[in-house]
Amino acid sequence: MTRVLVSHPCRDRHGSPIAACLDSHMSSSLPPPDDPRYRPPEPPWREFARAPLVPVALAATLGLIVDRYAGASSFAALSVGFAALVAWLVGRSRPSAPMWLAIAAAGLAAAHHHNHLHSFEPNDIGYMAPDVPTLVRIRGTLDEEPMRYRPPKPNPLVTEPKGETTATVLAVSAVETRDGWAPVSGRARLTVEGQLDGLHHGDVLEVSGRLSKPSSAANPGERDFRAHLLDQRITATVRVEMSAGVTRLEEGWRGTLFGWLGVVRGWGTRSLQESLPPDESGLAAALLLGDTAALDRDGWDAYVRTGVVHVLAISGQHLVVLAAFVWLILLIFDVRRRHGAWLVIAVMIGYTLLTGARPSAVRATVMVCCVCLAIVLRRPVMAANIFALSWLVVLILNPSDPFTAGCQLSFLSVFFLVWGAGRWLAPRPLTPVEQLIEESRTTTVKLLRGLWRIVWVAFAISAILGSANAPLILAWQNLVSPVGILLGPPLVLLTSIALVAGFLLLLVSPLTGWLGWPFAKLTEGSLAGCELLVHAVEQIPGSWIYSPAPAMWWLVGFYLIVAGSVLLGPPWSRRCLLALAVWVFAGLAISGQPRTSDECRFTFLSIGHGCCVQKETVLSNTTSSVECWKWSSFNETASVLIPSVLDP
């Protein structure tokens, strides 16, 4: 008789079956040490360190800041820039070459910004524009497509309601004097009380109106309109009381690209007005064509207060949705990727020019075009490099754009989305045991879990971007909108549907009316849902709060610490998050200090024809009260008083 010894499958060398089973399951769930999927991800700062354009973009930004706030001589900046550029060309193979390239970028950027703001011809219209509006007759060419602004809704507190106005930019060529027409140059903002039908970019006009310098900030916290126009190289304003004061001398829009784009945009706005109700047509024009003037001021302010105005303003979201839709159509028709990439590039550039080439749209277009060119050339894509390239392109087109809220928020959001949220919310690789569990689930369970992850990631991204952008929005608008975190994901979905359906509506509208009916209804329903959500949430107490802006030193420190938490790897990223919490609480503690003096302050505010007095007292060193006496329109007083109260 032969005895056969069979070992227990779960018995270890000590004879314990339970321990052996645990060891076997533990070993099967542990990843192999050489598997690249389970290696810790590389910290993002290494990608930025390898990108050759990142130091150039940082140096150019430094040059802009120096000229903006300290002032720099154009000749000195150009001399430094060209000298450093020559040194870089001579010694490109030396270790000091990156330093010379950075110095060249800083000098050339400072000179570019200085010339943009301060270099004008001796006969510029801004030099002859008086401080007090004076009646003149001028001639020039439309340099922008006229924008028609809806009249404000009736308000019982407004004694003289305003009608519809039209605003544009006139490239002035001549002004009438006692001796006849004298040649001039420069750009002036033209505002007309009424409509300018049939006029487009490139038309030659003769205008009779009141010429003056743009108004500067006259009260604490007020917007400096003169500096805002100077960033666009506009040095004068012309106001016309009625459209009869504007006469077209020559039709020139047919010979310019932007003239044709303006005609197409006007046709699109009219098509949307014919296919959609009035409220939804204004939203659709702002969403599809960048025509924010088609939306009334109250409706626009509702989106601003709830923190979701980015879903209407032309931004990277719109171009990404459009690019994805075009790619989907190309896949359906089985178009080769390299051929389709050229079509996507053409669509992106055309749509950006059609909607006004705003900084956020230019940034998205440059990044999408770089990805498409990488597909054509079969080259890898370095996200940090194309991010820096898009910043440099925006800087070259207009060196004042980096100092605007829209440009800063656009680049900041992409930075946190790609290198922050994309890394933090990425799913970790499944272990072998988890893979078996996932394979054992039914299709319904997999779909529900996938849907739940999409929803969770959408709101997590909204929370990350909302928290990161909140201090910058507070600095620009004195506004905090916590409800925007909850409102953002559903509005992004609805506006994406409306964007695709609206484009299809515009494509089929020249053919026949019934073919565009389903797209019109889909666009109308999506935008009506947006309106319903925004106006319902706006009425909730605490959904948006006006607050004083943070100090600049605190704002700079906040974003330096946040950048460290995004770019650095553990444990430094966790230390940065701890430092960020300390920084936020320190800022709140400093800003919450009550005023110690018991003085009563009176501030006389300038509101044009009328008077506004702000009275500020301190009760028990803790409570402030503000009173106002006004003899002017409600809107003018509110637009002056609110920034003055919030100004620190």
XYZ file of C-alpha atoms in Angstrom, residues 24 42 85 108 171 249 269 330 360 422 559 565-566:
13
model
C -1.472 34.230 -1.637
C 6.470 62.522 -12.264
C 19.505 88.213 -28.831
C 11.753 92.840 -26.331
C -9.672 104.758 -37.286
C -18.772 107.925 -47.717
C -27.380 86.976 -35.251
C -14.716 63.227 -39.373
C -9.055 82.962 -24.149
C -6.041 66.077 -14.228
C -0.944 81.966 -6.143
C 1.160 72.679 -4.510
C 0.421 71.909 -8.176
